[in-house]
mmCIF file of C-alpha atoms in Angstrom:
data_model
loop_
_atom_site.group_PDB
_atom_site.id
_atom_site.type_symbol
_atom_site.label_atom_id
_atom_site.label_comp_id
_atom_site.label_asym_id
_atom_site.label_seq_id
_atom_site.Cartn_x
_atom_site.Cartn_y
_atom_site.Cartn_z
ATOM 1 C CA UNK A 1 106.038 41.075 54.258
ATOM 2 C CA UNK A 2 102.590 41.567 52.793
ATOM 3 C CA UNK A 3 100.878 44.918 53.265
ATOM 4 C CA UNK A 4 97.179 45.476 52.700
ATOM 5 C CA UNK A 5 95.754 48.976 52.764
ATOM 6 C CA UNK A 6 92.004 49.468 53.304
ATOM 7 C CA UNK A 7 90.277 52.828 52.997
ATOM 8 C CA UNK A 8 86.999 51.690 54.570
ATOM 9 C CA UNK A 9 85.049 48.644 55.654
ATOM 10 C CA UNK A 10 81.227 48.595 55.396
ATOM 11 C CA UNK A 11 78.511 46.011 55.938
ATOM 12 C CA UNK A 12 77.100 43.820 53.182
ATOM 13 C CA UNK A 13 74.512 46.440 52.230
ATOM 14 C CA UNK A 14 77.282 48.952 51.684
ATOM 15 C CA UNK A 15 75.608 51.545 53.914
ATOM 16 C CA UNK A 16 76.822 51.018 57.443
ATOM 17 C CA UNK A 17 79.708 49.896 59.660
ATOM 18 C CA UNK A 18 80.631 46.279 60.136
ATOM 19 C CA UNK A 19 79.554 44.749 63.489
ATOM 20 C CA UNK A 20 82.510 42.538 64.411
ATOM 21 C CA UNK A 21 81.814 39.968 67.098
ATOM 22 C CA UNK A 22 84.242 39.760 70.023
ATOM 23 C CA UNK A 23 87.058 37.325 69.318
ATOM 24 C CA UNK A 24 86.369 36.968 65.581
ATOM 25 C CA UNK A 25 88.532 39.915 64.442
ATOM 26 C CA UNK A 26 92.105 40.509 65.477
ATOM 27 C CA UNK A 27 94.790 43.084 64.716
ATOM 28 C CA UNK A 28 98.321 41.775 65.107
ATOM 29 C CA UNK A 29 96.950 39.003 67.311
ATOM 30 C CA UNK A 30 95.043 41.367 69.589
ATOM 31 C CA UNK A 31 91.304 40.899 69.768
ATOM 32 C CA UNK A 32 89.122 43.939 69.113
ATOM 33 C CA UNK A 33 87.736 43.834 72.644
ATOM 34 C CA UNK A 34 91.223 44.363 74.071
ATOM 35 C CA UNK A 35 91.959 47.468 72.035
ATOM 36 C CA UNK A 36 91.909 50.861 73.703
ATOM 37 C CA UNK A 37 88.812 52.585 72.368
ATOM 38 C CA UNK A 38 89.644 56.212 73.129
ATOM 39 C CA UNK A 39 86.578 57.894 74.532
ATOM 40 C CA UNK A 40 86.556 60.729 77.043
ATOM 41 C CA UNK A 41 83.902 61.603 79.611
ATOM 42 C CA UNK A 42 83.710 64.573 82.007
ATOM 43 C CA UNK A 43 81.473 63.792 84.978
ATOM 44 C CA UNK A 44 81.283 64.096 88.753
ATOM 45 C CA UNK A 45 80.375 60.375 88.999
ATOM 46 C CA UNK A 46 81.848 57.289 87.365
ATOM 47 C CA UNK A 47 80.193 56.616 83.972
ATOM 48 C CA UNK A 48 77.444 53.994 84.394
ATOM 49 C CA UNK A 49 78.694 51.801 81.551
ATOM 50 C CA UNK A 50 82.223 51.721 82.934
ATOM 51 C CA UNK A 51 81.741 51.364 86.659
ATOM 52 C CA UNK A 52 84.796 49.231 87.138
ATOM 53 C CA UNK A 53 82.664 46.476 88.640
ATOM 54 C CA UNK A 54 84.179 43.335 87.133
ATOM 55 C CA UNK A 55 80.843 41.544 87.506
ATOM 56 C CA UNK A 56 79.473 43.808 84.801
ATOM 57 C CA UNK A 57 79.476 42.216 81.375
ATOM 58 C CA UNK A 58 82.712 43.010 79.559
ATOM 59 C CA UNK A 59 80.757 44.504 76.662
ATOM 60 C CA UNK A 60 79.776 47.381 78.955
ATOM 61 C CA UNK A 61 83.373 48.219 79.827
ATOM 62 C CA UNK A 62 85.559 50.232 77.452
ATOM 63 C CA UNK A 63 89.248 49.660 77.885
ATOM 64 C CA UNK A 64 91.012 52.964 77.384
ATOM 65 C CA UNK A 65 88.017 55.090 78.370
ATOM 66 C CA UNK A 66 89.271 58.379 79.904
ATOM 67 C CA UNK A 67 87.192 59.813 82.737
ATOM 68 C CA UNK A 68 87.837 63.238 84.274
ATOM 69 C CA UNK A 69 86.360 63.188 87.789
ATOM 70 C CA UNK A 70 85.273 66.827 88.103
ATOM 71 C CA UNK A 71 84.397 66.462 91.795
ATOM 72 C CA UNK A 72 87.896 65.360 92.740
ATOM 73 C CA UNK A 73 89.846 66.996 89.865
ATOM 74 C CA UNK A 74 91.538 63.756 88.824
ATOM 75 C CA UNK A 75 91.863 61.745 85.646
ATOM 76 C CA UNK A 76 91.263 57.969 85.434
ATOM 77 C CA UNK A 77 91.462 55.346 82.683
ATOM 78 C CA UNK A 78 89.470 52.109 82.323
ATOM 79 C CA UNK A 79 91.620 48.964 82.208
ATOM 80 C CA UNK A 80 90.640 45.273 82.081
ATOM 81 C CA UNK A 81 90.834 45.241 85.903
ATOM 82 C CA UNK A 82 88.829 48.441 86.492
ATOM 83 C CA UNK A 83 89.502 52.183 86.895
ATOM 84 C CA UNK A 84 93.059 53.325 87.427
ATOM 85 C CA UNK A 85 93.734 56.932 88.486
ATOM 86 C CA UNK A 86 96.765 58.793 87.172
ATOM 87 C CA UNK A 87 99.180 59.486 90.009
ATOM 88 C CA UNK A 88 100.387 62.943 88.983
ATOM 89 C CA UNK A 89 100.338 66.441 90.337
ATOM 90 C CA UNK A 90 97.694 68.733 88.928
ATOM 91 C CA UNK A 91 99.225 71.089 86.390
ATOM 92 C CA UNK A 92 98.922 74.642 87.823
ATOM 93 C CA UNK A 93 97.640 77.571 85.856
ATOM 94 C CA UNK A 94 100.431 79.428 84.103
ATOM 95 C CA UNK A 95 101.759 82.328 86.198
ATOM 96 C CA UNK A 96 100.265 85.732 85.532
ATOM 97 C CA UNK A 97 102.407 88.062 83.511
ATOM 98 C CA UNK A 98 103.622 91.019 85.510
ATOM 99 C CA UNK A 99 101.092 93.800 85.496
ATOM 100 C CA UNK A 100 98.145 91.697 84.268
ATOM 101 C CA UNK A 101 95.861 93.705 86.564
ATOM 102 C CA UNK A 102 96.794 97.126 85.136
ATOM 103 C CA UNK A 103 93.839 97.400 82.743
ATOM 104 C CA UNK A 104 93.014 100.126 80.219
ATOM 105 C CA UNK A 105 90.378 102.028 82.184
ATOM 106 C CA UNK A 106 91.856 104.860 84.222
ATOM 107 C CA UNK A 107 89.900 106.075 87.250
ATOM 108 C CA UNK A 108 90.590 109.435 88.909
ATOM 109 C CA UNK A 109 89.195 110.177 92.380
ATOM 110 C CA UNK A 110 88.903 113.931 92.810
ATOM 111 C CA UNK A 111 90.821 115.455 95.715
ATOM 112 C CA UNK A 112 90.678 119.025 97.102
ATOM 113 C CA UNK A 113 87.474 118.266 99.062
ATOM 114 C CA UNK A 114 85.618 116.646 96.145
ATOM 115 C CA UNK A 115 84.017 113.218 95.873
ATOM 116 C CA UNK A 116 83.646 112.518 92.136
ATOM 117 C CA UNK A 117 85.157 109.559 90.276
ATOM 118 C CA UNK A 118 86.054 110.138 86.628
ATOM 119 C CA UNK A 119 87.166 107.625 83.988
ATOM 120 C CA UNK A 120 89.110 107.625 80.735
ATOM 121 C CA UNK A 121 90.556 105.057 78.323
ATOM 122 C CA UNK A 122 94.338 105.096 78.789
ATOM 123 C CA UNK A 123 95.140 103.863 75.286
ATOM 124 C CA UNK A 124 93.010 106.583 73.621
ATOM 125 C CA UNK A 125 93.578 110.307 74.222
ATOM 126 C CA UNK A 126 90.482 112.248 75.243
ATOM 127 C CA UNK A 127 88.634 113.902 78.094
ATOM 128 C CA UNK A 128 87.498 112.069 81.210
ATOM 129 C CA UNK A 129 83.830 111.288 81.867
ATOM 130 C CA UNK A 130 81.848 110.493 85.015
ATOM 131 C CA UNK A 131 82.168 107.023 86.561
ATOM 132 C CA UNK A 132 80.605 107.602 89.980
ATOM 133 C CA UNK A 133 81.114 109.181 93.385
ATOM 134 C CA UNK A 134 82.789 108.338 96.646
ATOM 135 C CA UNK A 135 80.499 107.492 99.541
ATOM 136 C CA UNK A 136 81.261 110.736 101.380
ATOM 137 C CA UNK A 137 82.336 114.222 100.328
ATOM 138 C CA UNK A 138 84.938 116.757 101.508
ATOM 139 C CA UNK A 139 87.924 114.477 100.950
ATOM 140 C CA UNK A 140 91.562 114.613 99.857
ATOM 141 C CA UNK A 141 94.862 112.747 100.123
ATOM 142 C CA UNK A 142 93.510 109.380 99.019
ATOM 143 C CA UNK A 143 95.433 106.246 98.100
ATOM 144 C CA UNK A 144 94.016 103.800 95.545
ATOM 145 C CA UNK A 145 94.899 100.271 94.408
ATOM 146 C CA UNK A 146 93.299 97.862 91.949
ATOM 147 C CA UNK A 147 92.951 94.101 92.233
ATOM 148 C CA UNK A 148 90.888 90.985 91.493
ATOM 149 C CA UNK A 149 92.389 90.847 87.958
ATOM 150 C CA UNK A 150 91.830 94.568 87.653
ATOM 151 C CA UNK A 151 88.075 94.596 88.197
ATOM 152 C CA UNK A 152 87.980 96.363 91.582
ATOM 153 C CA UNK A 153 89.454 99.586 92.947
ATOM 154 C CA UNK A 154 89.985 100.034 96.689
ATOM 155 C CA UNK A 155 90.350 103.617 97.943
ATOM 156 C CA UNK A 156 91.885 104.518 101.311
ATOM 157 C CA UNK A 157 90.856 107.894 102.724
ATOM 158 C CA UNK A 158 93.555 110.247 103.932
ATOM 159 C CA UNK A 159 91.775 113.433 104.956
ATOM 160 C CA UNK A 160 88.000 113.294 105.350
ATOM 161 C CA UNK A 161 86.315 116.518 106.405
ATOM 162 C CA UNK A 162 89.401 117.603 108.348
ATOM 163 C CA UNK A 163 89.769 114.278 110.185
ATOM 164 C CA UNK A 164 91.705 111.099 109.457
ATOM 165 C CA UNK A 165 89.438 108.112 109.930
ATOM 166 C CA UNK A 166 91.175 105.377 107.915
ATOM 167 C CA UNK A 167 87.924 104.783 106.002
ATOM 168 C CA UNK A 168 88.095 102.461 102.993
ATOM 169 C CA UNK A 169 85.691 102.187 100.053
ATOM 170 C CA UNK A 170 85.626 100.218 96.823
ATOM 171 C CA UNK A 171 83.996 100.259 93.394
ATOM 172 C CA UNK A 172 84.208 98.236 90.190
ATOM 173 C CA UNK A 173 85.637 99.746 87.030
ATOM 174 C CA UNK A 174 82.941 98.181 84.836
ATOM 175 C CA UNK A 175 79.914 99.573 86.676
ATOM 176 C CA UNK A 176 81.082 102.543 88.756
ATOM 177 C CA UNK A 177 78.319 104.213 90.757
ATOM 178 C CA UNK A 178 78.638 105.129 94.415
ATOM 179 C CA UNK A 179 81.617 103.531 96.136
ATOM 180 C CA UNK A 180 80.752 101.087 98.920
ATOM 181 C CA UNK A 181 82.133 101.267 102.439
ATOM 182 C CA UNK A 182 84.615 98.497 103.289
ATOM 183 C CA UNK A 183 85.249 99.545 106.876
ATOM 184 C CA UNK A 184 88.263 101.085 108.542
ATOM 185 C CA UNK A 185 91.913 100.303 107.899
ATOM 186 C CA UNK A 186 92.607 100.395 111.617
ATOM 187 C CA UNK A 187 93.326 104.022 112.467
ATOM 188 C CA UNK A 188 93.511 107.359 110.770
ATOM 189 C CA UNK A 189 96.543 108.663 108.949
ATOM 190 C CA UNK A 190 97.537 111.430 106.565
ATOM 191 C CA UNK A 191 100.038 111.409 103.700
ATOM 192 C CA UNK A 192 100.100 107.649 103.241
ATOM 193 C CA UNK A 193 100.544 105.685 100.012
ATOM 194 C CA UNK A 194 99.571 102.288 98.636
ATOM 195 C CA UNK A 195 100.496 99.864 95.881
ATOM 196 C CA UNK A 196 99.555 96.288 94.974
ATOM 197 C CA UNK A 197 100.273 93.245 92.821
ATOM 198 C CA UNK A 198 96.603 92.852 91.938
ATOM 199 C CA UNK A 199 95.948 90.533 94.891
ATOM 200 C CA UNK A 200 97.688 92.001 97.943
ATOM 201 C CA UNK A 201 97.898 95.715 98.719
ATOM 202 C CA UNK A 202 100.592 97.266 100.907
ATOM 203 C CA UNK A 203 99.977 100.598 102.591
ATOM 204 C CA UNK A 204 102.265 103.089 104.348
ATOM 205 C CA UNK A 205 100.863 105.299 107.107
ATOM 206 C CA UNK A 206 102.377 108.735 106.618
ATOM 207 C CA UNK A 207 101.431 111.011 109.531
ATOM 208 C CA UNK A 208 100.143 108.752 112.274
ATOM 209 C CA UNK A 209 96.662 109.288 113.758
ATOM 210 C CA UNK A 210 94.635 112.456 113.493
ATOM 211 C CA UNK A 211 96.878 115.490 113.619
ATOM 212 C CA UNK A 212 98.630 116.995 110.591
ATOM 213 C CA UNK A 213 101.583 117.667 112.877
ATOM 214 C CA UNK A 214 101.621 114.136 114.304
ATOM 215 C CA UNK A 215 104.843 112.149 113.908
ATOM 216 C CA UNK A 216 105.336 110.304 110.637
ATOM 217 C CA UNK A 217 105.259 106.531 110.968
ATOM 218 C CA UNK A 218 107.491 103.949 109.273
ATOM 219 C CA UNK A 219 104.797 101.274 109.565
ATOM 220 C CA UNK A 220 103.711 99.219 106.551
ATOM 221 C CA UNK A 221 100.535 97.139 106.608
ATOM 222 C CA UNK A 222 98.906 94.885 104.030
ATOM 223 C CA UNK A 223 95.523 93.430 103.115
ATOM 224 C CA UNK A 224 94.012 91.192 100.446
ATOM 225 C CA UNK A 225 91.967 93.113 97.893
ATOM 226 C CA UNK A 226 88.304 92.069 97.916
ATOM 227 C CA UNK A 227 84.878 92.928 99.263
ATOM 228 C CA UNK A 228 85.965 92.430 102.877
ATOM 229 C CA UNK A 229 89.354 92.649 104.512
ATOM 230 C CA UNK A 230 91.582 92.536 107.533
ATOM 231 C CA UNK A 231 94.905 94.346 107.721
ATOM 232 C CA UNK A 232 98.154 92.874 108.982
ATOM 233 C CA UNK A 233 101.628 94.141 109.815
ATOM 234 C CA UNK A 234 104.036 93.903 106.866
ATOM 235 C CA UNK A 235 107.227 95.572 108.106
ATOM 236 C CA UNK A 236 108.823 99.022 108.167
ATOM 237 C CA UNK A 237 110.191 101.624 105.775
ATOM 238 C CA UNK A 238 113.897 102.458 105.966
ATOM 239 C CA UNK A 239 112.961 105.578 107.961
ATOM 240 C CA UNK A 240 109.813 107.312 109.229
ATOM 241 C CA UNK A 241 108.871 109.007 105.945
ATOM 242 C CA UNK A 242 105.720 110.064 104.110
ATOM 243 C CA UNK A 243 105.370 109.101 100.448
ATOM 244 C CA UNK A 244 102.380 111.369 100.122
ATOM 245 C CA UNK A 245 100.204 111.001 97.073
ATOM 246 C CA UNK A 246 101.291 108.738 94.213
ATOM 247 C CA UNK A 247 105.075 108.241 94.175
ATOM 248 C CA UNK A 248 104.458 104.477 94.366
ATOM 249 C CA UNK A 249 105.068 101.805 91.748
ATOM 250 C CA UNK A 250 104.521 98.050 91.240
ATOM 251 C CA UNK A 251 105.631 95.674 88.499
ATOM 252 C CA UNK A 252 103.424 92.878 89.848
ATOM 253 C CA UNK A 253 106.166 91.531 92.132
ATOM 254 C CA UNK A 254 107.978 94.461 93.704
ATOM 255 C CA UNK A 255 106.479 97.597 95.189
ATOM 256 C CA UNK A 256 108.615 100.763 95.083
ATOM 257 C CA UNK A 257 108.249 104.004 97.061
ATOM 258 C CA UNK A 258 109.988 107.230 96.029
ATOM 259 C CA UNK A 259 109.993 110.999 96.650
ATOM 260 C CA UNK A 260 109.122 111.255 100.333
ATOM 261 C CA UNK A 261 109.599 113.739 103.169
ATOM 262 C CA UNK A 262 110.190 113.487 106.910
ATOM 263 C CA UNK A 263 109.354 117.071 107.849
ATOM 264 C CA UNK A 264 109.272 120.414 106.075
ATOM 265 C CA UNK A 265 111.566 121.114 104.226
ATOM 266 C CA UNK A 266 113.300 117.722 104.449
ATOM 267 C CA UNK A 267 112.483 115.735 101.291
ATOM 268 C CA UNK A 268 114.527 112.880 99.889
ATOM 269 C CA UNK A 269 115.705 111.234 96.686
ATOM 270 C CA UNK A 270 115.342 107.706 98.112
ATOM 271 C CA UNK A 271 113.824 104.823 96.164
ATOM 272 C CA UNK A 272 113.041 101.873 98.408
ATOM 273 C CA UNK A 273 111.364 98.592 97.557
ATOM 274 C CA UNK A 274 109.742 95.468 98.947
ATOM 275 C CA UNK A 275 108.458 92.167 97.561
ATOM 276 C CA UNK A 276 104.683 92.427 97.884
ATOM 277 C CA UNK A 277 104.016 88.762 98.744
ATOM 278 C CA UNK A 278 106.843 88.585 101.324
ATOM 279 C CA UNK A 279 106.470 90.465 104.591
ATOM 280 C CA UNK A 280 109.683 92.318 105.459
ATOM 281 C CA UNK A 281 111.218 95.752 105.838
ATOM 282 C CA UNK A 282 111.975 97.753 102.708
ATOM 283 C CA UNK A 283 115.432 97.836 101.110
ATOM 284 C CA UNK A 284 117.267 100.563 99.244
ATOM 285 C CA UNK A 285 116.942 100.376 95.442
ATOM 286 C CA UNK A 286 118.724 103.592 94.443
ATOM 287 C CA UNK A 287 118.256 107.369 94.182
ATOM 288 C CA UNK A 288 116.253 109.810 92.070
ATOM 289 C CA UNK A 289 118.077 112.543 90.146
ATOM 290 C CA UNK A 290 116.777 115.092 92.677
ATOM 291 C CA UNK A 291 115.174 115.097 96.123
ATOM 292 C CA UNK A 292 111.411 115.853 96.091
ATOM 293 C CA UNK A 293 108.002 114.789 97.367
ATOM 294 C CA UNK A 294 104.310 114.745 96.289
ATOM 295 C CA UNK A 295 105.309 113.174 92.952
ATOM 296 C CA UNK A 296 103.387 110.777 90.676
ATOM 297 C CA UNK A 297 104.478 107.176 90.031
ATOM 298 C CA UNK A 298 104.001 105.276 86.740
ATOM 299 C CA UNK A 299 105.280 101.872 85.633
ATOM 300 C CA UNK A 300 105.117 98.988 83.226
ATOM 301 C CA UNK A 301 106.510 95.513 84.003
ATOM 302 C CA UNK A 302 110.061 96.859 83.452
ATOM 303 C CA UNK A 303 110.403 100.553 84.303
ATOM 304 C CA UNK A 304 109.256 102.813 87.096
ATOM 305 C CA UNK A 305 108.764 106.554 86.447
ATOM 306 C CA UNK A 306 108.650 109.281 89.116
ATOM 307 C CA UNK A 307 107.053 112.466 87.796
ATOM 308 C CA UNK A 308 107.044 116.045 89.052
ATOM 309 C CA UNK A 309 106.665 116.955 92.715
ATOM 310 C CA UNK A 310 107.978 119.630 95.038
ATOM 311 C CA UNK A 311 111.673 120.405 95.418
ATOM 312 C CA UNK A 312 113.754 123.487 96.196
ATOM 313 C CA UNK A 313 112.837 126.151 95.327
ATOM 314 C CA UNK A 314 109.375 124.941 94.174
ATOM 315 C CA UNK A 315 107.461 122.559 91.903
ATOM 316 C CA UNK A 316 109.371 120.646 89.216
ATOM 317 C CA UNK A 317 108.521 119.093 85.851
ATOM 318 C CA UNK A 318 111.222 116.395 86.066
ATOM 319 C CA UNK A 319 110.475 112.780 85.060
ATOM 320 C CA UNK A 320 112.987 110.130 86.207
ATOM 321 C CA UNK A 321 112.964 106.435 85.376
ATOM 322 C CA UNK A 322 114.649 103.298 86.701
ATOM 323 C CA UNK A 323 114.556 99.518 86.213
ATOM 324 C CA UNK A 324 112.324 97.984 88.883
ATOM 325 C CA UNK A 325 113.888 94.514 88.951
ATOM 326 C CA UNK A 326 117.455 95.660 89.669
ATOM 327 C CA UNK A 327 119.047 98.075 92.102
ATOM 328 C CA UNK A 328 120.463 101.291 90.664
ATOM 329 C CA UNK A 329 119.883 105.010 90.408
ATOM 330 C CA UNK A 330 117.237 106.679 88.287
ATOM 331 C CA UNK A 331 118.092 108.623 85.128
ATOM 332 C CA UNK A 332 116.384 111.431 83.247
ATOM 333 C CA UNK A 333 113.326 110.415 81.190
ATOM 334 C CA UNK A 334 111.963 113.810 80.105
ATOM 335 C CA UNK A 335 109.657 116.550 81.373
ATOM 336 C CA UNK A 336 105.977 117.068 82.103
ATOM 337 C CA UNK A 337 103.993 119.711 80.199
ATOM 338 C CA UNK A 338 104.391 122.000 83.223
ATOM 339 C CA UNK A 339 105.834 121.912 86.745
ATOM 340 C CA UNK A 340 103.313 120.680 89.329
ATOM 341 C CA UNK A 341 102.891 118.504 92.379
ATOM 342 C CA UNK A 342 100.035 116.546 93.971
ATOM 343 C CA UNK A 343 99.077 115.067 90.589
ATOM 344 C CA UNK A 344 97.734 111.522 90.357
ATOM 345 C CA UNK A 345 99.245 108.809 88.175
ATOM 346 C CA UNK A 346 98.011 105.585 86.592
ATOM 347 C CA UNK A 347 98.898 103.388 83.640
ATOM 348 C CA UNK A 348 98.196 100.349 81.517
ATOM 349 C CA UNK A 349 101.137 98.179 80.379
ATOM 350 C CA UNK A 350 102.231 100.693 77.752
ATOM 351 C CA UNK A 351 101.096 104.235 78.501
ATOM 352 C CA UNK A 352 101.045 106.281 81.714
ATOM 353 C CA UNK A 353 98.703 109.190 82.497
ATOM 354 C CA UNK A 354 99.210 112.026 85.006
ATOM 355 C CA UNK A 355 95.909 113.557 86.102
ATOM 356 C CA UNK A 356 95.304 116.905 87.765
ATOM 357 C CA UNK A 357 97.819 118.424 90.157
ATOM 358 C CA UNK A 358 98.706 121.851 91.535
ATOM 359 C CA UNK A 359 100.738 124.446 89.626
ATOM 360 C CA UNK A 360 102.278 127.849 90.230
ATOM 361 C CA UNK A 361 103.305 130.187 87.431
ATOM 362 C CA UNK A 362 103.896 133.830 88.364
ATOM 363 C CA UNK A 363 103.343 134.970 84.766
ATOM 364 C CA UNK A 364 100.053 133.110 84.290
ATOM 365 C CA UNK A 365 96.538 134.216 85.181
ATOM 366 C CA UNK A 366 95.455 132.664 87.417
ATOM 367 C CA UNK A 367 98.979 132.056 88.596
ATOM 368 C CA UNK A 368 98.315 128.990 90.763
ATOM 369 C CA UNK A 369 95.731 126.362 91.585
ATOM 370 C CA UNK A 370 94.467 122.861 90.817
ATOM 371 C CA UNK A 371 94.334 121.864 87.151
ATOM 372 C CA UNK A 372 92.180 119.657 84.909
ATOM 373 C CA UNK A 373 94.937 118.578 82.543
ATOM 374 C CA UNK A 374 95.908 114.992 81.805
ATOM 375 C CA UNK A 375 99.439 114.344 80.475
ATOM 376 C CA UNK A 376 100.681 111.051 79.085
ATOM 377 C CA UNK A 377 103.940 109.262 78.291
ATOM 378 C CA UNK A 378 104.845 106.001 76.579
ATOM 379 C CA UNK A 379 106.694 104.211 79.359
ATOM 380 C CA UNK A 380 109.229 102.369 77.173
ATOM 381 C CA UNK A 381 110.129 105.534 75.244
ATOM 382 C CA UNK A 382 111.968 108.325 77.123
ATOM 383 C CA UNK A 383 110.746 111.773 76.157
ATOM 384 C CA UNK A 384 108.548 114.647 77.256
ATOM 385 C CA UNK A 385 104.927 114.202 78.308
ATOM 386 C CA UNK A 386 102.159 115.093 75.837
ATOM 387 C CA UNK A 387 98.665 116.506 76.356
ATOM 388 C CA UNK A 388 96.088 113.709 76.636
ATOM 389 C CA UNK A 389 92.868 115.567 77.528
ATOM 390 C CA UNK A 390 91.172 117.019 80.586
ATOM 391 C CA UNK A 391 89.328 116.032 83.726
ATOM 392 C CA UNK A 392 85.839 117.440 84.180
ATOM 393 C CA UNK A 393 86.852 118.898 87.567
ATOM 394 C CA UNK A 394 90.131 120.546 88.544
ATOM 395 C CA UNK A 395 91.789 118.270 91.077
ATOM 396 C CA UNK A 396 94.811 117.906 93.331
ATOM 397 C CA UNK A 397 95.608 115.548 96.208
ATOM 398 C CA UNK A 398 93.294 112.866 94.824
ATOM 399 C CA UNK A 399 94.110 109.331 93.699
ATOM 400 C CA UNK A 400 93.968 107.232 90.573
ATOM 401 C CA UNK A 401 94.211 103.623 89.494
ATOM 402 C CA UNK A 402 93.551 101.466 86.446
ATOM 403 C CA UNK A 403 91.502 98.347 85.803
ATOM 404 C CA UNK A 404 89.131 96.579 83.483
#
């Protein structure tokens, strides 16, 4: 067998490519015009020089030409008998990693009758700064969720000026400003809670309707996070229980609720869960190390943390953790910097921050009240919480979330 190797072929002047005529040059018996000349075009209409019309001169058709039809999201190839479309399913985008919507910007919505929104960078310790305001003042007992790949925060009002209206507002983490009214979730409630997977939010009612002493509901509803919404029935909790404040957790697939109460002084150590994209009743996941309520919930894609809260005979500094994906009881993680309840909680994929809260310390002066402190933990590393910084305004019974 004879082998000839050629580095380049040029025209007789030595300055340009050779113009081979059709049929005069062959490779392994195949004429040049039959070779696949690999070109690629991206267009919403068929390329004019490769229309597939066999009446067109063959020199205007390129066998092997790849054409991505952007109008119909399909790929075709030119053959000697015209366009042929690949018969294959479109490859879907890779699935989002759990917790992709968490984000590194923490937002704290002031409770105890305030209306300010503060922000901080979760990965960098420091004090919070102003991000904006809620649309109305004299508020507390919010719930907040983030979505739309972490760009938007939706806030559900709990107690507005002494009434429970079910008002909802939203703002973007990047721009802040005054939150915009989204409408009404359907009816007022008090002591509810919410979590999300970044696309769908699920919300528990707490005390139904207007009165603080109204019965607690087991109802769960859901809505798609965006600039407009409708709410739909999701299912029911295992009992009529209020997961007031932020004892809620999501790994991007499951939502978990922990540290609730049914009536004073009946609080529980239950952890219950649901799959956010599948409407159903909740199921039992396990138990906390102690019964309590008004706790803060943190998580990464693996672990859920339940922090602080109220238990007999008062506020606790306990932090428990558990594996979200599997059933089982929580174990001890560490302790907060001080015992408190009604704090807010938010996280990125690595670090969790506890903002504000209410403390009581008989030996301190003052000995009780809302605080400005922000604690943090590294979620994969059990241990005690560490000082992160401070809010600008002392706050309890607010809400927090994270985004981008």
